[in-house]
Amino acid sequence: MLQTSSDLVGIEGARLINLKSNLDPRGSLIAIELTQDLPFEPQRCFIVSKVPTGTVRGHHAHIVCHQLLQCMSGEILVELSDGKNVATFHLNRPDLALHIPPKVWGTQKYLSSDSVLLVFASHAYDRADYISDYTEFCNLPRQK
Amino acid sequence: MLQTSSDLVGIEGARLINLKSNLDPRGSLIAIELTQDLPFEPQRCFIVSKVPTGTVRGHHAHIVCHQLLQCMSGEILVELSDGKNVATFHLNRPDLALHIPPKVWGTQKYLSSDSVLLVFASHAYDRADYISDYTEFCNLPRQK
């Protein structure tokens, strides 16, 4: 099992996951079996890089798509909101992954110019799955 | 289509692939549909980091597994051999991917301490698919 631990973080369904890293004098290796090791089977991935320091990206939620964020280099501050609570997460290593479920609003602030974000997504691209209006996000139907 | 171009590189079946990067003032975004955009549908991925500068990793080939290498940060020198020819590749950005087919021997030299390698693999982990003895590699049956 790849995950060594995962923690609820006060945002509906979101979790911080410590991925197992094999560390020896030659470096660190994280091996992920994509069909079984993550909270979902990824259909898509993103790589975000070359972001000017201080830039904030994201500003959207998804209706059905789950995402897993890992910082490959540098440091990225992720802010999440589930409409009730807000929490921030400092991502600064590949073996610390943040699972963002659907119906959670997220932003990512790039804290250094060498920051690189890897995102796995549970679904193929669908423009209709993006909610980029915060008022619309707050009015989404949710489980009580 | 994600791939903007790919080039044969003188090693049997290996290719350098320029992945499409969406660049704007907020940075660069590479989006990969995992079921269709790569030369194979990945079943596994690796992330290698924290490698001391100058360290050489790899030293193996696969019998059936394809791999796609991308440098997320820093710079990595990849040397490939198909038993006849040897070629080296300088990977230093996420949108430059090296497709290594099976029956190709590979090493990766980490040129800076911030280097991070992302590898997608076509198959789940199988110890029997690794060839770590160079003499055995040279004696593999190959198509004429």
Short mmCIF file of C-alpha atoms in Angstrom, two decimals, chain B residues 5-109:
data_model
loop_
_atom_site.label_atom_id
_atom_site.label_comp_id
_atom_site.label_asym_id
_atom_site.label_seq_id
_atom_site.Cartn_x
_atom_site.Cartn_y
_atom_site.Cartn_z
CA SER B 5 6.15 16.89 -32.38
CA SER B 6 8.23 13.81 -31.79
CA ASP B 7 11.59 12.87 -33.15
CA LEU B 8 13.38 9.59 -33.61
CA VAL B 9 16.72 9.80 -31.90
CA GLY B 10 18.84 6.99 -33.33
CA ILE B 11 17.96 4.51 -30.61
CA GLU B 12 15.61 1.70 -31.63
CA GLY B 13 12.06 2.98 -30.98
CA ALA B 14 13.05 5.85 -28.68
CA ARG B 15 11.57 9.30 -29.28
CA LEU B 16 11.86 12.82 -27.90
CA ILE B 17 8.39 14.29 -27.58
CA ASN B 18 7.57 17.99 -27.27
CA LEU B 19 4.41 18.14 -25.17
CA LYS B 20 2.05 21.01 -25.80
CA SER B 21 2.47 23.69 -23.14
CA ASN B 22 -0.06 26.46 -22.64
CA LEU B 23 2.08 29.44 -21.70
CA ASP B 24 0.67 32.77 -20.53
CA PRO B 25 1.79 35.44 -18.04
CA ARG B 26 0.57 33.22 -15.16
CA GLY B 27 2.89 30.36 -16.15
CA SER B 28 2.95 27.15 -18.15
CA LEU B 29 0.28 24.42 -18.06
CA ILE B 30 0.72 20.98 -19.61
CA ALA B 31 -2.48 18.91 -19.61
CA ILE B 32 -2.20 15.19 -20.37
CA GLU B 33 -5.20 12.94 -20.98
CA LEU B 34 -3.67 9.72 -19.65
CA THR B 35 -5.84 7.36 -21.73
CA GLN B 36 -4.96 8.88 -25.08
CA ASP B 37 -2.20 11.52 -25.14
CA LEU B 38 0.91 9.45 -24.40
CA PRO B 39 2.52 6.71 -26.52
CA PHE B 40 1.00 4.22 -24.04
CA GLU B 41 -1.61 4.31 -21.27
CA PRO B 42 0.39 4.57 -18.03
CA GLN B 43 -0.27 2.08 -15.25
CA ARG B 44 2.39 3.38 -12.90
CA CYS B 45 4.43 6.48 -12.23
CA PHE B 46 7.62 7.26 -10.34
CA ILE B 47 8.90 10.46 -8.85
CA VAL B 48 12.65 10.61 -8.14
CA SER B 49 14.03 13.51 -6.12
CA LYS B 50 16.62 14.46 -3.49
CA VAL B 51 19.36 12.83 -5.60
CA PRO B 52 22.90 14.02 -4.78
CA THR B 53 24.43 15.98 -7.69
CA GLY B 54 26.35 13.72 -10.07
CA THR B 55 24.62 10.51 -9.00
CA VAL B 56 23.80 8.08 -11.82
CA ARG B 57 20.63 5.99 -11.42
CA GLY B 58 18.89 3.48 -13.65
CA HIS B 59 21.30 0.90 -15.08
CA HIS B 60 18.56 -1.38 -16.35
CA ALA B 61 16.27 -2.15 -19.26
CA HIS B 62 12.76 -3.59 -19.39
CA ILE B 63 11.52 -6.55 -21.40
CA VAL B 64 8.00 -5.26 -22.14
CA CYS B 65 7.56 -2.00 -20.22
CA HIS B 66 7.63 1.38 -21.98
CA GLN B 67 8.62 4.49 -20.01
CA LEU B 68 8.20 8.22 -20.51
CA LEU B 69 10.67 10.49 -18.69
CA GLN B 70 10.07 14.16 -17.89
CA CYS B 71 12.33 16.45 -15.87
CA MET B 72 10.15 18.50 -13.51
CA SER B 73 13.00 20.59 -12.06
CA GLY B 74 16.75 20.88 -12.46
CA GLU B 75 18.50 18.93 -15.21
CA ILE B 76 19.10 15.28 -15.93
CA LEU B 77 21.34 13.63 -18.51
CA VAL B 78 19.82 10.41 -19.84
CA GLU B 79 21.99 7.91 -21.70
CA LEU B 80 20.32 5.20 -23.76
CA SER B 81 21.70 2.15 -25.53
CA ASP B 82 19.89 -0.30 -27.80
CA GLY B 83 22.88 -2.63 -27.88
CA LYS B 84 24.21 -1.05 -31.08
CA ASN B 85 23.96 2.70 -30.64
CA VAL B 86 24.36 5.01 -27.66
CA ALA B 87 22.74 8.46 -27.37
CA THR B 88 22.48 11.04 -24.61
CA PHE B 89 19.62 13.46 -23.90
CA HIS B 90 19.60 16.57 -21.76
CA LEU B 91 16.21 16.84 -20.05
CA ASN B 92 15.58 20.19 -18.37
CA ARG B 93 11.89 21.07 -18.71
CA PRO B 94 8.54 19.33 -18.12
CA ASP B 95 7.33 19.67 -21.72
CA LEU B 96 10.25 17.68 -23.15
CA ALA B 97 9.51 13.98 -22.72
CA LEU B 98 11.71 11.02 -23.62
CA HIS B 99 9.89 7.83 -24.62
CA ILE B 100 12.04 4.78 -23.85
CA PRO B 101 10.70 1.56 -25.37
CA PRO B 102 11.48 -1.89 -23.97
CA LYS B 103 14.85 -3.49 -24.65
CA VAL B 104 16.65 -0.16 -24.30
CA TRP B 105 19.23 0.25 -21.52
CA GLY B 106 19.04 3.56 -19.67
CA THR B 107 20.90 5.58 -17.07
CA GLN B 108 20.06 8.99 -15.62
CA LYS B 109 22.70 11.36 -14.28
#
